[in-house]
Amino acid sequence: MICVSIGRTRHHKMIEEHHKLAAEGAELVEYRLDYLGRQPDLQRLLADRPTPIVATCRRPADYGRWRGTEEQRMAILRAAIVDGVDYIDLEDDIAGSVPRYGKTKRIVSHHNFSETPEDIEDVHQRMCRLDADIVKIVTMANTPADIVRVLKLVAQAPVPTVGFCMGEFGMASRILCAKYGAPFTYASFSEDRELAPGQISFRQMKNLYRYDKINAGTKVYAVIGDPIGHSLSPLIHNAAFEHDKLNNIYVPFRIPADALLETLRAFEWLQIQGYSITIPHKEACVEYCDFPDETCQTVGAANTWYRDASQRWRASNTDYDAALATIRQGLAEGSEDVSLQGKTALILGAGGVSRAITHGLLKAGSAVTITNRTNKRGEALAQELGCRHVTWENRGAQTPDILVNCTPIGMFPNMDESPFAPQWLHDGMLVFDTIYNPENTLLLKDARSHNCKTASGLEMFVRQASLQYERFTQREAPMDVMRDALRRGISPIN
Ligand code: NAP
């Protein structure tokens, strides 16, 4: 169950929001009484409630907005109980002085906005003795591994416990607590109104993460990177899991570069079944894996970790296969000749994607030239991989069969930029833009108007995700579902 926190300054707005959420399927809401601009009128708030209510009145020290005295706050909490609210939230330092009464269930809560302290297990044990129907323990995650300690509490709790971490490192624990038996989680009533750091909106919790379907048997998959906030991978993978009716969930974890190894070790307790890997972990994830495949070793980067039948981690690089398949699909446009053997290719950029695609094209027998804004870096990569280099300033003088953009030029929000002037394009050439947001970049639009064949980064992105999905699940990926989900995710600008 998802408990949606509503914080509005006016009573009628609070009630209106509640009815709207109930119509969207909310089963429990938290009224943040401390948000109200004037003295809470409990009878009015409780009168026609469409779902059960949790009454909460937070002090400023607990990230709340209560401006009255502590005596007044206690009086409101007691009144809410007398008026028969379904759940009352009592902080652990006051729970002992508010007796149980009537049918109101007691949520005994503890928040730590600065850390997940060493003695969190002791705090939890003490809370379990405070006549709680539900214990709520929420701490700030300062490292990704902090969530494991809190989720362990949930899993082993003698009293039903809602436990998760706040902040960016803690975000996924708000979802995963369902797997470990939390009676519910908290979500915000609107995408733009976070009532606590790292809170997820009700709509995302319900529709993207399908929280209500998560149970002890749910298999967990994740994308790891830093930053990770805008990753579209959860959208694609969760849509595919839902389509295939698999009891799987896919969540994002922000992991800083220097915390990777310790985090992966701590996360073994979570029994993650597969990882998508993004910047800055792609290189380290080859090194840390005992069984990287040949592509990973050649490219020196992995974007996928998955478990084999013996539960051992294997690493692969589906970016590489996806890019080559996308290029071949582009070449096939109106032609039988999809061979890369003997074709000339110009690669714009010298970063991770450029490296993987250059490796693939060279292996397939193409003659590759690299060009890069920082000429020295382009020259170094060309030398390392044994291909040609031209300066960034002279890139327009090339007439390759295949042009690949591996730079962010033209990416949202700079959609009126292109890394290659239209007059440099020629008939019949394949133009592959690895950018996927937007799907139709200026470069691809120019290419089409110059009778070039085209291949899009959106197709590459969907293919790399579908190849991951196949390794994760040992079944064919629903590529159309994944493509539609990605298009929906970037739709406002397409
Ligand atoms: P990266 O390692 O950071 O490399 C970025 C490259 O772009 C570098 O060569 C950099 O040149 C160049 N660059 C950056 N800003 C530039 C600018 N304003 N003008 C000219 N060159 C510029 O990044 P990456 O991981 O290789 O990713 C590159 C692109 O691939 C991304 O922008 C993304 O759109 C795309 N991508 C697509 C997929 C997919 O599945 N479709 C997946 C991942 C990435 P310097 O050396 O001079 O800094």
mmCIF file with all atom_site columns, N, CA and C in Angstrom, residues 85-135:
data_model
loop_
_atom_site.group_PDB
_atom_site.id
_atom_site.type_symbol
_atom_site.label_atom_id
_atom_site.label_alt_id
_atom_site.label_comp_id
_atom_site.label_asym_id
_atom_site.label_entity_id
_atom_site.label_seq_id
_atom_site.pdbx_PDB_ins_code
_atom_site.Cartn_x
_atom_site.Cartn_y
_atom_site.Cartn_z
_atom_site.occupancy
_atom_site.B_iso_or_equiv
_atom_site.pdbx_formal_charge
_atom_site.auth_seq_id
_atom_site.auth_comp_id
_atom_site.auth_asym_id
_atom_site.auth_atom_id
_atom_site.pdbx_PDB_model_num
ATOM 1   N N  . VAL A 1 85  ? -9.428  9.441  14.158 1.00 0.00 ? 85  VAL A N  1
ATOM 2   C CA . VAL A 1 85  ? -8.587  9.313  12.966 1.00 0.00 ? 85  VAL A CA 1
ATOM 3   C C  . VAL A 1 85  ? -8.083  7.863  12.869 1.00 0.00 ? 85  VAL A C  1
ATOM 4   N N  . ASP A 1 86  ? -7.839  7.400  11.644 1.00 0.00 ? 86  ASP A N  1
ATOM 5   C CA . ASP A 1 86  ? -7.490  5.986  11.460 1.00 0.00 ? 86  ASP A CA 1
ATOM 6   C C  . ASP A 1 86  ? -6.094  5.663  12.002 1.00 0.00 ? 86  ASP A C  1
ATOM 7   N N  . TYR A 1 87  ? -5.134  6.541  11.708 1.00 0.00 ? 87  TYR A N  1
ATOM 8   C CA . TYR A 1 87  ? -3.759  6.359  12.213 1.00 0.00 ? 87  TYR A CA 1
ATOM 9   C C  . TYR A 1 87  ? -3.279  7.691  12.769 1.00 0.00 ? 87  TYR A C  1
ATOM 10  N N  . ILE A 1 88  ? -2.521  7.638  13.852 1.00 0.00 ? 88  ILE A N  1
ATOM 11  C CA . ILE A 1 88  ? -1.899  8.855  14.376 1.00 0.00 ? 88  ILE A CA 1
ATOM 12  C C  . ILE A 1 88  ? -0.386  8.648  14.354 1.00 0.00 ? 88  ILE A C  1
ATOM 13  N N  . ASP A 1 89  ? 0.343   9.643  13.855 1.00 0.00 ? 89  ASP A N  1
ATOM 14  C CA . ASP A 1 89  ? 1.798   9.552  13.825 1.00 0.00 ? 89  ASP A CA 1
ATOM 15  C C  . ASP A 1 89  ? 2.345   10.228 15.078 1.00 0.00 ? 89  ASP A C  1
ATOM 16  N N  . LEU A 1 90  ? 3.039   9.450  15.898 1.00 0.00 ? 90  LEU A N  1
ATOM 17  C CA . LEU A 1 90  ? 3.613   9.983  17.143 1.00 0.00 ? 90  LEU A CA 1
ATOM 18  C C  . LEU A 1 90  ? 5.125   9.786  17.110 1.00 0.00 ? 90  LEU A C  1
ATOM 19  N N  . GLU A 1 91  ? 5.899   10.887 17.196 1.00 0.00 ? 91  GLU A N  1
ATOM 20  C CA . GLU A 1 91  ? 7.350   10.759 17.201 1.00 0.00 ? 91  GLU A CA 1
ATOM 21  C C  . GLU A 1 91  ? 7.763   9.948  18.430 1.00 0.00 ? 91  GLU A C  1
ATOM 22  N N  . ASP A 1 92  ? 8.872   9.221  18.334 1.00 0.00 ? 92  ASP A N  1
ATOM 23  C CA . ASP A 1 92  ? 9.227   8.283  19.408 1.00 0.00 ? 92  ASP A CA 1
ATOM 24  C C  . ASP A 1 92  ? 9.467   8.971  20.751 1.00 0.00 ? 92  ASP A C  1
ATOM 25  N N  . ASP A 1 93  ? 9.812   10.271 20.729 1.00 0.00 ? 93  ASP A N  1
ATOM 26  C CA . ASP A 1 93  ? 10.047  10.931 22.018 1.00 0.00 ? 93  ASP A CA 1
ATOM 27  C C  . ASP A 1 93  ? 8.751   11.357 22.706 1.00 0.00 ? 93  ASP A C  1
ATOM 28  N N  . ILE A 1 94  ? 7.620   11.345 21.989 1.00 0.00 ? 94  ILE A N  1
ATOM 29  C CA . ILE A 1 94  ? 6.353   11.717 22.645 1.00 0.00 ? 94  ILE A CA 1
ATOM 30  C C  . ILE A 1 94  ? 5.379   10.541 22.751 1.00 0.00 ? 94  ILE A C  1
ATOM 31  N N  . ALA A 1 95  ? 5.695   9.441  22.029 1.00 0.00 ? 95  ALA A N  1
ATOM 32  C CA . ALA A 1 95  ? 4.733   8.319  21.956 1.00 0.00 ? 95  ALA A CA 1
ATOM 33  C C  . ALA A 1 95  ? 4.363   7.808  23.354 1.00 0.00 ? 95  ALA A C  1
ATOM 34  N N  . GLY A 1 96  ? 5.335   7.805  24.272 1.00 0.00 ? 96  GLY A N  1
ATOM 35  C CA . GLY A 1 96  ? 5.105   7.282  25.621 1.00 0.00 ? 96  GLY A CA 1
ATOM 36  C C  . GLY A 1 96  ? 4.109   8.125  26.401 1.00 0.00 ? 96  GLY A C  1
ATOM 37  N N  . SER A 1 97  ? 3.969   9.408  26.022 1.00 0.00 ? 97  SER A N  1
ATOM 38  C CA . SER A 1 97  ? 3.063   10.268 26.794 1.00 0.00 ? 97  SER A CA 1
ATOM 39  C C  . SER A 1 97  ? 1.697   10.440 26.123 1.00 0.00 ? 97  SER A C  1
ATOM 40  N N  . VAL A 1 98  ? 1.459   9.724  25.034 1.00 0.00 ? 98  VAL A N  1
ATOM 41  C CA . VAL A 1 98  ? 0.123   9.765  24.401 1.00 0.00 ? 98  VAL A CA 1
ATOM 42  C C  . VAL A 1 98  ? -0.462  8.350  24.457 1.00 0.00 ? 98  VAL A C  1
ATOM 43  N N  . PRO A 1 99  ? -1.475  8.150  25.307 1.00 0.00 ? 99  PRO A N  1
ATOM 44  C CA . PRO A 1 99  ? -1.994  6.790  25.458 1.00 0.00 ? 99  PRO A CA 1
ATOM 45  C C  . PRO A 1 99  ? -2.834  6.334  24.267 1.00 0.00 ? 99  PRO A C  1
ATOM 46  N N  . ARG A 1 100 ? -2.909  5.020  24.097 1.00 0.00 ? 100 ARG A N  1
ATOM 47  C CA . ARG A 1 100 ? -3.767  4.422  23.068 1.00 0.00 ? 100 ARG A CA 1
ATOM 48  C C  . ARG A 1 100 ? -5.227  4.713  23.428 1.00 0.00 ? 100 ARG A C  1
ATOM 49  N N  . TYR A 1 101 ? -6.052  4.980  22.425 1.00 0.00 ? 101 TYR A N  1
ATOM 50  C CA . TYR A 1 101 ? -7.466  5.237  22.683 1.00 0.00 ? 101 TYR A CA 1
ATOM 51  C C  . TYR A 1 101 ? -8.273  4.856  21.443 1.00 0.00 ? 101 TYR A C  1
ATOM 52  N N  . GLY A 1 102 ? -9.413  4.224  21.674 1.00 0.00 ? 102 GLY A N  1
ATOM 53  C CA . GLY A 1 102 ? -10.321 3.879  20.575 1.00 0.00 ? 102 GLY A CA 1
ATOM 54  C C  . GLY A 1 102 ? -9.664  2.980  19.536 1.00 0.00 ? 102 GLY A C  1
ATOM 55  N N  . LYS A 1 103 ? -10.099 3.184  18.286 1.00 0.00 ? 103 LYS A N  1
ATOM 56  C CA . LYS A 1 103 ? -9.608  2.321  17.211 1.00 0.00 ? 103 LYS A CA 1
ATOM 57  C C  . LYS A 1 103 ? -8.397  2.889  16.480 1.00 0.00 ? 103 LYS A C  1
ATOM 58  N N  . THR A 1 104 ? -7.969  4.071  16.879 1.00 0.00 ? 104 THR A N  1
ATOM 59  C CA . THR A 1 104 ? -6.855  4.717  16.182 1.00 0.00 ? 104 THR A CA 1
ATOM 60  C C  . THR A 1 104 ? -5.568  3.899  16.318 1.00 0.00 ? 104 THR A C  1
ATOM 61  N N  . LYS A 1 105 ? -4.964  3.594  15.168 1.00 0.00 ? 105 LYS A N  1
ATOM 62  C CA . LYS A 1 105 ? -3.693  2.841  15.180 1.00 0.00 ? 105 LYS A CA 1
ATOM 63  C C  . LYS A 1 105 ? -2.532  3.810  15.371 1.00 0.00 ? 105 LYS A C  1
ATOM 64  N N  . ARG A 1 106 ? -1.536  3.319  16.102 1.00 0.00 ? 106 ARG A N  1
ATOM 65  C CA . ARG A 1 106 ? -0.392  4.178  16.448 1.00 0.00 ? 106 ARG A CA 1
ATOM 66  C C  . ARG A 1 106 ? 0.811   3.899  15.545 1.00 0.00 ? 106 ARG A C  1
ATOM 67  N N  . ILE A 1 107 ? 1.247   4.956  14.841 1.00 0.00 ? 107 ILE A N  1
ATOM 68  C CA . ILE A 1 107 ? 2.501   4.870  14.085 1.00 0.00 ? 107 ILE A CA 1
ATOM 69  C C  . ILE A 1 107 ? 3.547   5.587  14.923 1.00 0.00 ? 107 ILE A C  1
ATOM 70  N N  . VAL A 1 108 ? 4.497   4.850  15.446 1.00 0.00 ? 108 VAL A N  1
ATOM 71  C CA . VAL A 1 108 ? 5.553   5.492  16.237 1.00 0.00 ? 108 VAL A CA 1
ATOM 72  C C  . VAL A 1 108 ? 6.721   5.756  15.286 1.00 0.00 ? 108 VAL A C  1
ATOM 73  N N  . SER A 1 109 ? 7.079   7.043  15.146 1.00 0.00 ? 109 SER A N  1
ATOM 74  C CA . SER A 1 109 ? 8.033   7.397  14.087 1.00 0.00 ? 109 SER A CA 1
ATOM 75  C C  . SER A 1 109 ? 9.329   7.989  14.621 1.00 0.00 ? 109 SER A C  1
ATOM 76  N N  . HIS A 1 110 ? 10.369  7.788  13.829 1.00 0.00 ? 110 HIS A N  1
ATOM 77  C CA . HIS A 1 110 ? 11.677  8.369  14.149 1.00 0.00 ? 110 HIS A CA 1
ATOM 78  C C  . HIS A 1 110 ? 12.316  8.817  12.845 1.00 0.00 ? 110 HIS A C  1
ATOM 79  N N  . HIS A 1 111 ? 12.751  10.073 12.817 1.00 0.00 ? 111 HIS A N  1
ATOM 80  C CA . HIS A 1 111 ? 13.409  10.598 11.622 1.00 0.00 ? 111 HIS A CA 1
ATOM 81  C C  . HIS A 1 111 ? 14.789  11.106 11.997 1.00 0.00 ? 111 HIS A C  1
ATOM 82  N N  . ASN A 1 112 ? 15.757  10.799 11.160 1.00 0.00 ? 112 ASN A N  1
ATOM 83  C CA . ASN A 1 112 ? 17.079  11.392 11.353 1.00 0.00 ? 112 ASN A CA 1
ATOM 84  C C  . ASN A 1 112 ? 17.479  12.007 10.016 1.00 0.00 ? 112 ASN A C  1
ATOM 85  N N  . PHE A 1 113 ? 17.488  13.341 9.980  1.00 0.00 ? 113 PHE A N  1
ATOM 86  C CA . PHE A 1 113 ? 17.698  14.043 8.709  1.00 0.00 ? 113 PHE A CA 1
ATOM 87  C C  . PHE A 1 113 ? 19.167  14.247 8.376  1.00 0.00 ? 113 PHE A C  1
ATOM 88  N N  . SER A 1 114 ? 20.062  13.785 9.255  1.00 0.00 ? 114 SER A N  1
ATOM 89  C CA . SER A 1 114 ? 21.477  14.008 8.931  1.00 0.00 ? 114 SER A CA 1
ATOM 90  C C  . SER A 1 114 ? 22.239  12.724 8.630  1.00 0.00 ? 114 SER A C  1
ATOM 91  N N  . GLU A 1 115 ? 21.776  11.574 9.149  1.00 0.00 ? 115 GLU A N  1
ATOM 92  C CA . GLU A 1 115 ? 22.561  10.350 8.931  1.00 0.00 ? 115 GLU A CA 1
ATOM 93  C C  . GLU A 1 115 ? 21.745  9.101  9.237  1.00 0.00 ? 115 GLU A C  1
ATOM 94  N N  . THR A 1 116 ? 22.354  7.949  8.933  1.00 0.00 ? 116 THR A N  1
ATOM 95  C CA . THR A 1 116 ? 21.820  6.658  9.391  1.00 0.00 ? 116 THR A CA 1
ATOM 96  C C  . THR A 1 116 ? 22.781  6.231  10.499 1.00 0.00 ? 116 THR A C  1
ATOM 97  N N  . PRO A 1 117 ? 22.426  6.511  11.761 1.00 0.00 ? 117 PRO A N  1
ATOM 98  C CA . PRO A 1 117 ? 23.422  6.397  12.824 1.00 0.00 ? 117 PRO A CA 1
ATOM 99  C C  . PRO A 1 117 ? 23.826  4.951  13.119 1.00 0.00 ? 117 PRO A C  1
ATOM 100 N N  . GLU A 1 118 ? 24.968  4.838  13.755 1.00 0.00 ? 118 GLU A N  1
ATOM 101 C CA . GLU A 1 118 ? 25.528  3.526  14.118 1.00 0.00 ? 118 GLU A CA 1
ATOM 102 C C  . GLU A 1 118 ? 24.546  2.695  14.948 1.00 0.00 ? 118 GLU A C  1
ATOM 103 N N  . ASP A 1 119 ? 23.795  3.415  15.827 1.00 0.00 ? 119 ASP A N  1
ATOM 104 C CA . ASP A 1 119 ? 22.946  2.678  16.773 1.00 0.00 ? 119 ASP A CA 1
ATOM 105 C C  . ASP A 1 119 ? 21.499  2.532  16.267 1.00 0.00 ? 119 ASP A C  1
ATOM 106 N N  . ILE A 1 120 ? 21.310  2.524  14.976 1.00 0.00 ? 120 ILE A N  1
ATOM 107 C CA . ILE A 1 120 ? 19.946  2.507  14.431 1.00 0.00 ? 120 ILE A CA 1
ATOM 108 C C  . ILE A 1 120 ? 19.166  1.259  14.880 1.00 0.00 ? 120 ILE A C  1
ATOM 109 N N  . GLU A 1 121 ? 19.881  0.148  15.056 1.00 0.00 ? 121 GLU A N  1
ATOM 110 C CA . GLU A 1 121 ? 19.217  -1.088 15.497 1.00 0.00 ? 121 GLU A CA 1
ATOM 111 C C  . GLU A 1 121 ? 18.651  -0.905 16.914 1.00 0.00 ? 121 GLU A C  1
ATOM 112 N N  . ASP A 1 122 ? 19.415  -0.224 17.798 1.00 0.00 ? 122 ASP A N  1
ATOM 113 C CA . ASP A 1 122 ? 18.949  0.026  19.174 1.00 0.00 ? 122 ASP A CA 1
ATOM 114 C C  . ASP A 1 122 ? 17.729  0.955  19.171 1.00 0.00 ? 122 ASP A C  1
ATOM 115 N N  . VAL A 1 123 ? 17.807  1.978  18.312 1.00 0.00 ? 123 VAL A N  1
ATOM 116 C CA . VAL A 1 123 ? 16.689  2.924  18.216 1.00 0.00 ? 123 VAL A CA 1
ATOM 117 C C  . VAL A 1 123 ? 15.428  2.148  17.823 1.00 0.00 ? 123 VAL A C  1
ATOM 118 N N  . HIS A 1 124 ? 15.564  1.281  16.843 1.00 0.00 ? 124 HIS A N  1
ATOM 119 C CA . HIS A 1 124 ? 14.427  0.517  16.356 1.00 0.00 ? 124 HIS A CA 1
ATOM 120 C C  . HIS A 1 124 ? 13.850  -0.384 17.453 1.00 0.00 ? 124 HIS A C  1
ATOM 121 N N  . GLN A 1 125 ? 14.727  -1.052 18.155 1.00 0.00 ? 125 GLN A N  1
ATOM 122 C CA . GLN A 1 125 ? 14.263  -1.953 19.230 1.00 0.00 ? 125 GLN A CA 1
ATOM 123 C C  . GLN A 1 125 ? 13.471  -1.192 20.291 1.00 0.00 ? 125 GLN A C  1
ATOM 124 N N  . ARG A 1 126 ? 14.003  -0.015 20.626 1.00 0.00 ? 126 ARG A N  1
ATOM 125 C CA . ARG A 1 126 ? 13.337  0.815  21.642 1.00 0.00 ? 126 ARG A CA 1
ATOM 126 C C  . ARG A 1 126 ? 11.944  1.232  21.142 1.00 0.00 ? 126 ARG A C  1
ATOM 127 N N  . MET A 1 127 ? 11.861  1.580  19.863 1.00 0.00 ? 127 MET A N  1
ATOM 128 C CA . MET A 1 127 ? 10.580  2.013  19.288 1.00 0.00 ? 127 MET A CA 1
ATOM 129 C C  . MET A 1 127 ? 9.550   0.885  19.308 1.00 0.00 ? 127 MET A C  1
ATOM 130 N N  . CYS A 1 128 ? 10.029  -0.328 19.097 1.00 0.00 ? 128 CYS A N  1
ATOM 131 C CA . CYS A 1 128 ? 9.115   -1.483 19.059 1.00 0.00 ? 128 CYS A CA 1
ATOM 132 C C  . CYS A 1 128 ? 8.433   -1.697 20.409 1.00 0.00 ? 128 CYS A C  1
ATOM 133 N N  . ARG A 1 129 ? 8.998   -1.110 21.464 1.00 0.00 ? 129 ARG A N  1
ATOM 134 C CA . ARG A 1 129 ? 8.421   -1.288 22.806 1.00 0.00 ? 129 ARG A CA 1
ATOM 135 C C  . ARG A 1 129 ? 7.477   -0.143 23.180 1.00 0.00 ? 129 ARG A C  1
ATOM 136 N N  . LEU A 1 130 ? 7.174   0.739  22.223 1.00 0.00 ? 130 LEU A N  1
ATOM 137 C CA . LEU A 1 130 ? 6.359   1.929  22.551 1.00 0.00 ? 130 LEU A CA 1
ATOM 138 C C  . LEU A 1 130 ? 4.891   1.761  22.144 1.00 0.00 ? 130 LEU A C  1
ATOM 139 N N  . ASP A 1 131 ? 4.365   0.580  22.303 1.00 0.00 ? 131 ASP A N  1
ATOM 140 C CA . ASP A 1 131 ? 2.952   0.303  22.003 1.00 0.00 ? 131 ASP A CA 1
ATOM 141 C C  . ASP A 1 131 ? 2.595   0.756  20.585 1.00 0.00 ? 131 ASP A C  1
ATOM 142 N N  . ALA A 1 132 ? 3.445   0.359  19.642 1.00 0.00 ? 132 ALA A N  1
ATOM 143 C CA . ALA A 1 132 ? 3.226   0.768  18.253 1.00 0.00 ? 132 ALA A CA 1
ATOM 144 C C  . ALA A 1 132 ? 2.464   -0.304 17.491 1.00 0.00 ? 132 ALA A C  1
ATOM 145 N N  . ASP A 1 133 ? 1.517   0.108  16.639 1.00 0.00 ? 133 ASP A N  1
ATOM 146 C CA . ASP A 1 133 ? 0.950   -0.821 15.659 1.00 0.00 ? 133 ASP A CA 1
ATOM 147 C C  . ASP A 1 133 ? 1.903   -0.906 14.475 1.00 0.00 ? 133 ASP A C  1
ATOM 148 N N  . ILE A 1 134 ? 2.490   0.241  14.168 1.00 0.00 ? 134 ILE A N  1
ATOM 149 C CA . ILE A 1 134 ? 3.469   0.322  13.080 1.00 0.00 ? 134 ILE A CA 1
ATOM 150 C C  . ILE A 1 134 ? 4.616   1.208  13.541 1.00 0.00 ? 134 ILE A C  1
ATOM 151 N N  . VAL A 1 135 ? 5.838   0.746  13.289 1.00 0.00 ? 135 VAL A N  1
ATOM 152 C CA . VAL A 1 135 ? 7.005   1.575  13.555 1.00 0.00 ? 135 VAL A CA 1
ATOM 153 C C  . VAL A 1 135 ? 7.433   2.191  12.228 1.00 0.00 ? 135 VAL A C  1
#
